[in-house]
């Protein structure tokens, strides 16, 4: 197994951050052939999604999450910025992990798929992401 932790600066606003390039770089450095890439976010307020980016789907995801998890005072978890409790519910809907098959050293993603970090928590502008490659 080959593993590496990267740092991602998400800033203070909601974001869908494309990790695909970082994942590809990691697989090259690991000398990957066939196996499995596991991506893990060790945070209670962020998740990972395999989604199309650049055509508005990333913004649609954030809008849908805003509808499902509004940043208001309904949440019992109340520290941090207003509505922060919703950020702690996010990983139940957008899990903190993703596993992607690797074939011939490349992720076996569909044409429009990207591996993305989903972060709605403006209180934590820096995230860690653990990339692990397991050879098949």
mmCIF file with all atom_site columns, C-alpha atoms in Angstrom:
data_model
loop_
_atom_site.group_PDB
_atom_site.id
_atom_site.type_symbol
_atom_site.label_atom_id
_atom_site.label_alt_id
_atom_site.label_comp_id
_atom_site.label_asym_id
_atom_site.label_entity_id
_atom_site.label_seq_id
_atom_site.pdbx_PDB_ins_code
_atom_site.Cartn_x
_atom_site.Cartn_y
_atom_site.Cartn_z
_atom_site.occupancy
_atom_site.B_iso_or_equiv
_atom_site.pdbx_formal_charge
_atom_site.auth_seq_id
_atom_site.auth_comp_id
_atom_site.auth_asym_id
_atom_site.auth_atom_id
_atom_site.pdbx_PDB_model_num
ATOM 1   C CA . UNK A 1 1   ? 0.000   0.000  0.000   1.00 0.00 ? 1   UNK A CA 1
ATOM 2   C CA . UNK A 1 2   ? 1.170   3.521  -0.796  1.00 0.00 ? 2   UNK A CA 1
ATOM 3   C CA . UNK A 1 3   ? -0.343  6.436  1.146   1.00 0.00 ? 3   UNK A CA 1
ATOM 4   C CA . UNK A 1 4   ? 0.013   10.199 1.250   1.00 0.00 ? 4   UNK A CA 1
ATOM 5   C CA . UNK A 1 5   ? -1.768  13.077 2.929   1.00 0.00 ? 5   UNK A CA 1
ATOM 6   C CA . UNK A 1 6   ? -2.336  16.310 1.015   1.00 0.00 ? 6   UNK A CA 1
ATOM 7   C CA . UNK A 1 7   ? -3.496  19.702 2.240   1.00 0.00 ? 7   UNK A CA 1
ATOM 8   C CA . UNK A 1 8   ? -6.336  21.491 0.477   1.00 0.00 ? 8   UNK A CA 1
ATOM 9   C CA . UNK A 1 9   ? -7.147  25.136 1.116   1.00 0.00 ? 9   UNK A CA 1
ATOM 10  C CA . UNK A 1 10  ? -10.907 25.502 0.715   1.00 0.00 ? 10  UNK A CA 1
ATOM 11  C CA . UNK A 1 11  ? -11.228 29.041 2.063   1.00 0.00 ? 11  UNK A CA 1
ATOM 12  C CA . UNK A 1 12  ? -14.161 30.523 3.926   1.00 0.00 ? 12  UNK A CA 1
ATOM 13  C CA . UNK A 1 13  ? -16.995 29.783 1.491   1.00 0.00 ? 13  UNK A CA 1
ATOM 14  C CA . UNK A 1 14  ? -18.794 26.599 0.428   1.00 0.00 ? 14  UNK A CA 1
ATOM 15  C CA . UNK A 1 15  ? -16.843 24.737 -2.217  1.00 0.00 ? 15  UNK A CA 1
ATOM 16  C CA . UNK A 1 16  ? -16.682 21.650 -4.379  1.00 0.00 ? 16  UNK A CA 1
ATOM 17  C CA . UNK A 1 17  ? -12.931 21.286 -4.916  1.00 0.00 ? 17  UNK A CA 1
ATOM 18  C CA . UNK A 1 18  ? -11.802 18.974 -7.730  1.00 0.00 ? 18  UNK A CA 1
ATOM 19  C CA . UNK A 1 19  ? -9.153  16.539 -6.454  1.00 0.00 ? 19  UNK A CA 1
ATOM 20  C CA . UNK A 1 20  ? -8.800  14.569 -9.694  1.00 0.00 ? 20  UNK A CA 1
ATOM 21  C CA . UNK A 1 21  ? -5.456  16.123 -10.647 1.00 0.00 ? 21  UNK A CA 1
ATOM 22  C CA . UNK A 1 22  ? -4.001  15.487 -7.188  1.00 0.00 ? 22  UNK A CA 1
ATOM 23  C CA . UNK A 1 23  ? -5.255  11.873 -7.339  1.00 0.00 ? 23  UNK A CA 1
ATOM 24  C CA . UNK A 1 24  ? -3.650  11.356 -10.762 1.00 0.00 ? 24  UNK A CA 1
ATOM 25  C CA . UNK A 1 25  ? -0.336  12.824 -9.552  1.00 0.00 ? 25  UNK A CA 1
ATOM 26  C CA . UNK A 1 26  ? -0.433  10.567 -6.500  1.00 0.00 ? 26  UNK A CA 1
ATOM 27  C CA . UNK A 1 27  ? -1.073  7.452  -8.608  1.00 0.00 ? 27  UNK A CA 1
ATOM 28  C CA . UNK A 1 28  ? 1.890   8.324  -10.865 1.00 0.00 ? 28  UNK A CA 1
ATOM 29  C CA . UNK A 1 29  ? 4.162   8.793  -7.841  1.00 0.00 ? 29  UNK A CA 1
ATOM 30  C CA . UNK A 1 30  ? 2.942   5.473  -6.406  1.00 0.00 ? 30  UNK A CA 1
ATOM 31  C CA . UNK A 1 31  ? 3.785   3.643  -9.648  1.00 0.00 ? 31  UNK A CA 1
ATOM 32  C CA . UNK A 1 32  ? 0.188   2.444  -9.770  1.00 0.00 ? 32  UNK A CA 1
ATOM 33  C CA . UNK A 1 33  ? -0.947  -0.276 -12.163 1.00 0.00 ? 33  UNK A CA 1
ATOM 34  C CA . UNK A 1 34  ? -4.187  -2.116 -11.323 1.00 0.00 ? 34  UNK A CA 1
ATOM 35  C CA . UNK A 1 35  ? -5.720  -1.676 -7.881  1.00 0.00 ? 35  UNK A CA 1
ATOM 36  C CA . UNK A 1 36  ? -7.864  0.651  -5.843  1.00 0.00 ? 36  UNK A CA 1
ATOM 37  C CA . UNK A 1 37  ? -7.542  4.292  -4.870  1.00 0.00 ? 37  UNK A CA 1
ATOM 38  C CA . UNK A 1 38  ? -9.113  5.169  -1.553  1.00 0.00 ? 38  UNK A CA 1
ATOM 39  C CA . UNK A 1 39  ? -9.660  8.840  -0.755  1.00 0.00 ? 39  UNK A CA 1
ATOM 40  C CA . UNK A 1 40  ? -10.433 9.773  2.851   1.00 0.00 ? 40  UNK A CA 1
ATOM 41  C CA . UNK A 1 41  ? -11.228 13.113 4.518   1.00 0.00 ? 41  UNK A CA 1
ATOM 42  C CA . UNK A 1 42  ? -10.528 12.951 8.287   1.00 0.00 ? 42  UNK A CA 1
ATOM 43  C CA . UNK A 1 43  ? -12.939 15.773 9.135   1.00 0.00 ? 43  UNK A CA 1
ATOM 44  C CA . UNK A 1 44  ? -16.392 15.768 10.745  1.00 0.00 ? 44  UNK A CA 1
ATOM 45  C CA . UNK A 1 45  ? -17.630 18.522 8.425   1.00 0.00 ? 45  UNK A CA 1
ATOM 46  C CA . UNK A 1 46  ? -16.520 17.580 4.903   1.00 0.00 ? 46  UNK A CA 1
ATOM 47  C CA . UNK A 1 47  ? -17.178 14.831 2.396   1.00 0.00 ? 47  UNK A CA 1
ATOM 48  C CA . UNK A 1 48  ? -16.185 13.427 -0.976  1.00 0.00 ? 48  UNK A CA 1
ATOM 49  C CA . UNK A 1 49  ? -18.257 13.116 -4.130  1.00 0.00 ? 49  UNK A CA 1
ATOM 50  C CA . UNK A 1 50  ? -17.676 11.672 -7.570  1.00 0.00 ? 50  UNK A CA 1
ATOM 51  C CA . UNK A 1 51  ? -19.444 14.226 -9.727  1.00 0.00 ? 51  UNK A CA 1
ATOM 52  C CA . UNK A 1 52  ? -19.205 16.187 -12.956 1.00 0.00 ? 52  UNK A CA 1
ATOM 53  C CA . UNK A 1 53  ? -17.605 19.609 -12.527 1.00 0.00 ? 53  UNK A CA 1
ATOM 54  C CA . UNK A 1 54  ? -17.392 22.645 -14.762 1.00 0.00 ? 54  UNK A CA 1
ATOM 55  C CA . UNK A 1 55  ? -20.890 22.355 -16.244 1.00 0.00 ? 55  UNK A CA 1
ATOM 56  C CA . UNK A 1 56  ? -22.751 23.601 -13.186 1.00 0.00 ? 56  UNK A CA 1
ATOM 57  C CA . UNK A 1 57  ? -23.233 20.291 -11.381 1.00 0.00 ? 57  UNK A CA 1
ATOM 58  C CA . UNK A 1 58  ? -20.850 21.361 -8.620  1.00 0.00 ? 58  UNK A CA 1
ATOM 59  C CA . UNK A 1 59  ? -22.959 24.486 -8.004  1.00 0.00 ? 59  UNK A CA 1
ATOM 60  C CA . UNK A 1 60  ? -26.132 22.391 -8.221  1.00 0.00 ? 60  UNK A CA 1
ATOM 61  C CA . UNK A 1 61  ? -24.751 20.074 -5.525  1.00 0.00 ? 61  UNK A CA 1
ATOM 62  C CA . UNK A 1 62  ? -24.067 23.006 -3.204  1.00 0.00 ? 62  UNK A CA 1
ATOM 63  C CA . UNK A 1 63  ? -27.564 24.409 -3.902  1.00 0.00 ? 63  UNK A CA 1
ATOM 64  C CA . UNK A 1 64  ? -29.149 21.013 -3.154  1.00 0.00 ? 64  UNK A CA 1
ATOM 65  C CA . UNK A 1 65  ? -27.161 20.731 0.083   1.00 0.00 ? 65  UNK A CA 1
ATOM 66  C CA . UNK A 1 66  ? -28.234 24.240 1.032   1.00 0.00 ? 66  UNK A CA 1
ATOM 67  C CA . UNK A 1 67  ? -31.882 23.203 0.494   1.00 0.00 ? 67  UNK A CA 1
ATOM 68  C CA . UNK A 1 68  ? -31.433 19.971 2.478   1.00 0.00 ? 68  UNK A CA 1
ATOM 69  C CA . UNK A 1 69  ? -29.188 21.452 5.162   1.00 0.00 ? 69  UNK A CA 1
ATOM 70  C CA . UNK A 1 70  ? -30.010 25.149 5.572   1.00 0.00 ? 70  UNK A CA 1
ATOM 71  C CA . UNK A 1 71  ? -27.601 27.301 7.561   1.00 0.00 ? 71  UNK A CA 1
ATOM 72  C CA . UNK A 1 72  ? -30.114 28.383 10.187  1.00 0.00 ? 72  UNK A CA 1
ATOM 73  C CA . UNK A 1 73  ? -30.720 27.927 13.908  1.00 0.00 ? 73  UNK A CA 1
ATOM 74  C CA . UNK A 1 74  ? -32.571 24.570 13.758  1.00 0.00 ? 74  UNK A CA 1
ATOM 75  C CA . UNK A 1 75  ? -29.429 22.578 14.585  1.00 0.00 ? 75  UNK A CA 1
ATOM 76  C CA . UNK A 1 76  ? -28.654 21.401 18.123  1.00 0.00 ? 76  UNK A CA 1
ATOM 77  C CA . UNK A 1 77  ? -24.922 21.458 17.410  1.00 0.00 ? 77  UNK A CA 1
ATOM 78  C CA . UNK A 1 78  ? -24.395 25.215 17.781  1.00 0.00 ? 78  UNK A CA 1
ATOM 79  C CA . UNK A 1 79  ? -20.726 26.152 18.074  1.00 0.00 ? 79  UNK A CA 1
ATOM 80  C CA . UNK A 1 80  ? -19.015 28.030 15.248  1.00 0.00 ? 80  UNK A CA 1
ATOM 81  C CA . UNK A 1 81  ? -20.727 30.177 12.650  1.00 0.00 ? 81  UNK A CA 1
ATOM 82  C CA . UNK A 1 82  ? -24.547 30.331 12.414  1.00 0.00 ? 82  UNK A CA 1
ATOM 83  C CA . UNK A 1 83  ? -25.982 27.080 11.091  1.00 0.00 ? 83  UNK A CA 1
ATOM 84  C CA . UNK A 1 84  ? -22.716 25.192 11.633  1.00 0.00 ? 84  UNK A CA 1
ATOM 85  C CA . UNK A 1 85  ? -24.616 22.164 12.920  1.00 0.00 ? 85  UNK A CA 1
ATOM 86  C CA . UNK A 1 86  ? -25.573 21.359 9.335   1.00 0.00 ? 86  UNK A CA 1
ATOM 87  C CA . UNK A 1 87  ? -21.893 20.939 8.476   1.00 0.00 ? 87  UNK A CA 1
ATOM 88  C CA . UNK A 1 88  ? -21.752 18.066 10.976  1.00 0.00 ? 88  UNK A CA 1
ATOM 89  C CA . UNK A 1 89  ? -24.702 16.360 9.237   1.00 0.00 ? 89  UNK A CA 1
ATOM 90  C CA . UNK A 1 90  ? -23.089 16.701 5.777   1.00 0.00 ? 90  UNK A CA 1
ATOM 91  C CA . UNK A 1 91  ? -20.911 13.539 5.999   1.00 0.00 ? 91  UNK A CA 1
ATOM 92  C CA . UNK A 1 92  ? -24.063 11.424 6.460   1.00 0.00 ? 92  UNK A CA 1
ATOM 93  C CA . UNK A 1 93  ? -25.171 12.575 2.973   1.00 0.00 ? 93  UNK A CA 1
ATOM 94  C CA . UNK A 1 94  ? -21.787 13.155 1.309   1.00 0.00 ? 94  UNK A CA 1
ATOM 95  C CA . UNK A 1 95  ? -19.507 10.523 2.874   1.00 0.00 ? 95  UNK A CA 1
ATOM 96  C CA . UNK A 1 96  ? -15.912 11.263 3.907   1.00 0.00 ? 96  UNK A CA 1
ATOM 97  C CA . UNK A 1 97  ? -14.583 8.497  1.648   1.00 0.00 ? 97  UNK A CA 1
ATOM 98  C CA . UNK A 1 98  ? -14.489 7.405  -1.984  1.00 0.00 ? 98  UNK A CA 1
ATOM 99  C CA . UNK A 1 99  ? -12.990 4.316  -3.596  1.00 0.00 ? 99  UNK A CA 1
ATOM 100 C CA . UNK A 1 100 ? -12.083 4.345  -7.285  1.00 0.00 ? 100 UNK A CA 1
ATOM 101 C CA . UNK A 1 101 ? -10.822 1.390  -9.348  1.00 0.00 ? 101 UNK A CA 1
ATOM 102 C CA . UNK A 1 102 ? -7.394  1.937  -10.914 1.00 0.00 ? 102 UNK A CA 1
ATOM 103 C CA . UNK A 1 103 ? -6.657  0.236  -14.238 1.00 0.00 ? 103 UNK A CA 1
ATOM 104 C CA . UNK A 1 104 ? -3.312  0.588  -15.979 1.00 0.00 ? 104 UNK A CA 1
ATOM 105 C CA . UNK A 1 105 ? -2.295  3.306  -13.520 1.00 0.00 ? 105 UNK A CA 1
ATOM 106 C CA . UNK A 1 106 ? -5.345  5.495  -14.197 1.00 0.00 ? 106 UNK A CA 1
ATOM 107 C CA . UNK A 1 107 ? -8.582  5.994  -12.329 1.00 0.00 ? 107 UNK A CA 1
ATOM 108 C CA . UNK A 1 108 ? -11.428 4.175  -14.075 1.00 0.00 ? 108 UNK A CA 1
ATOM 109 C CA . UNK A 1 109 ? -13.697 7.225  -13.974 1.00 0.00 ? 109 UNK A CA 1
ATOM 110 C CA . UNK A 1 110 ? -16.434 7.897  -16.490 1.00 0.00 ? 110 UNK A CA 1
ATOM 111 C CA . UNK A 1 111 ? -15.949 10.638 -19.078 1.00 0.00 ? 111 UNK A CA 1
ATOM 112 C CA . UNK A 1 112 ? -17.399 13.436 -16.952 1.00 0.00 ? 112 UNK A CA 1
ATOM 113 C CA . UNK A 1 113 ? -16.599 12.147 -13.455 1.00 0.00 ? 113 UNK A CA 1
ATOM 114 C CA . UNK A 1 114 ? -14.232 13.875 -11.059 1.00 0.00 ? 114 UNK A CA 1
ATOM 115 C CA . UNK A 1 115 ? -13.258 13.126 -7.466  1.00 0.00 ? 115 UNK A CA 1
ATOM 116 C CA . UNK A 1 116 ? -14.217 16.174 -5.397  1.00 0.00 ? 116 UNK A CA 1
ATOM 117 C CA . UNK A 1 117 ? -13.932 17.429 -1.846  1.00 0.00 ? 117 UNK A CA 1
ATOM 118 C CA . UNK A 1 118 ? -17.228 18.926 -0.668  1.00 0.00 ? 118 UNK A CA 1
ATOM 119 C CA . UNK A 1 119 ? -16.788 21.512 2.088   1.00 0.00 ? 119 UNK A CA 1
ATOM 120 C CA . UNK A 1 120 ? -19.647 23.652 3.392   1.00 0.00 ? 120 UNK A CA 1
ATOM 121 C CA . UNK A 1 121 ? -17.813 24.674 6.570   1.00 0.00 ? 121 UNK A CA 1
ATOM 122 C CA . UNK A 1 122 ? -16.340 28.151 6.252   1.00 0.00 ? 122 UNK A CA 1
ATOM 123 C CA . UNK A 1 123 ? -14.926 27.888 9.785   1.00 0.00 ? 123 UNK A CA 1
ATOM 124 C CA . UNK A 1 124 ? -12.212 25.451 8.656   1.00 0.00 ? 124 UNK A CA 1
ATOM 125 C CA . UNK A 1 125 ? -10.368 26.828 5.595   1.00 0.00 ? 125 UNK A CA 1
ATOM 126 C CA . UNK A 1 126 ? -7.703  24.089 5.430   1.00 0.00 ? 126 UNK A CA 1
ATOM 127 C CA . UNK A 1 127 ? -8.484  20.399 4.933   1.00 0.00 ? 127 UNK A CA 1
ATOM 128 C CA . UNK A 1 128 ? -6.414  17.242 4.907   1.00 0.00 ? 128 UNK A CA 1
ATOM 129 C CA . UNK A 1 129 ? -7.122  14.480 2.412   1.00 0.00 ? 129 UNK A CA 1
ATOM 130 C CA . UNK A 1 130 ? -5.574  11.001 2.701   1.00 0.00 ? 130 UNK A CA 1
ATOM 131 C CA . UNK A 1 131 ? -4.879  9.198  -0.595  1.00 0.00 ? 131 UNK A CA 1
ATOM 132 C CA . UNK A 1 132 ? -4.137  5.462  -0.424  1.00 0.00 ? 132 UNK A CA 1
ATOM 133 C CA . UNK A 1 133 ? -3.350  3.114  -3.291  1.00 0.00 ? 133 UNK A CA 1
ATOM 134 C CA . UNK A 1 134 ? -3.828  -0.618 -2.832  1.00 0.00 ? 134 UNK A CA 1
ATOM 135 C CA . UNK A 1 135 ? -2.264  -2.751 -5.562  1.00 0.00 ? 135 UNK A CA 1
ATOM 136 C CA . UNK A 1 136 ? -4.483  -5.461 -7.013  1.00 0.00 ? 136 UNK A CA 1
#
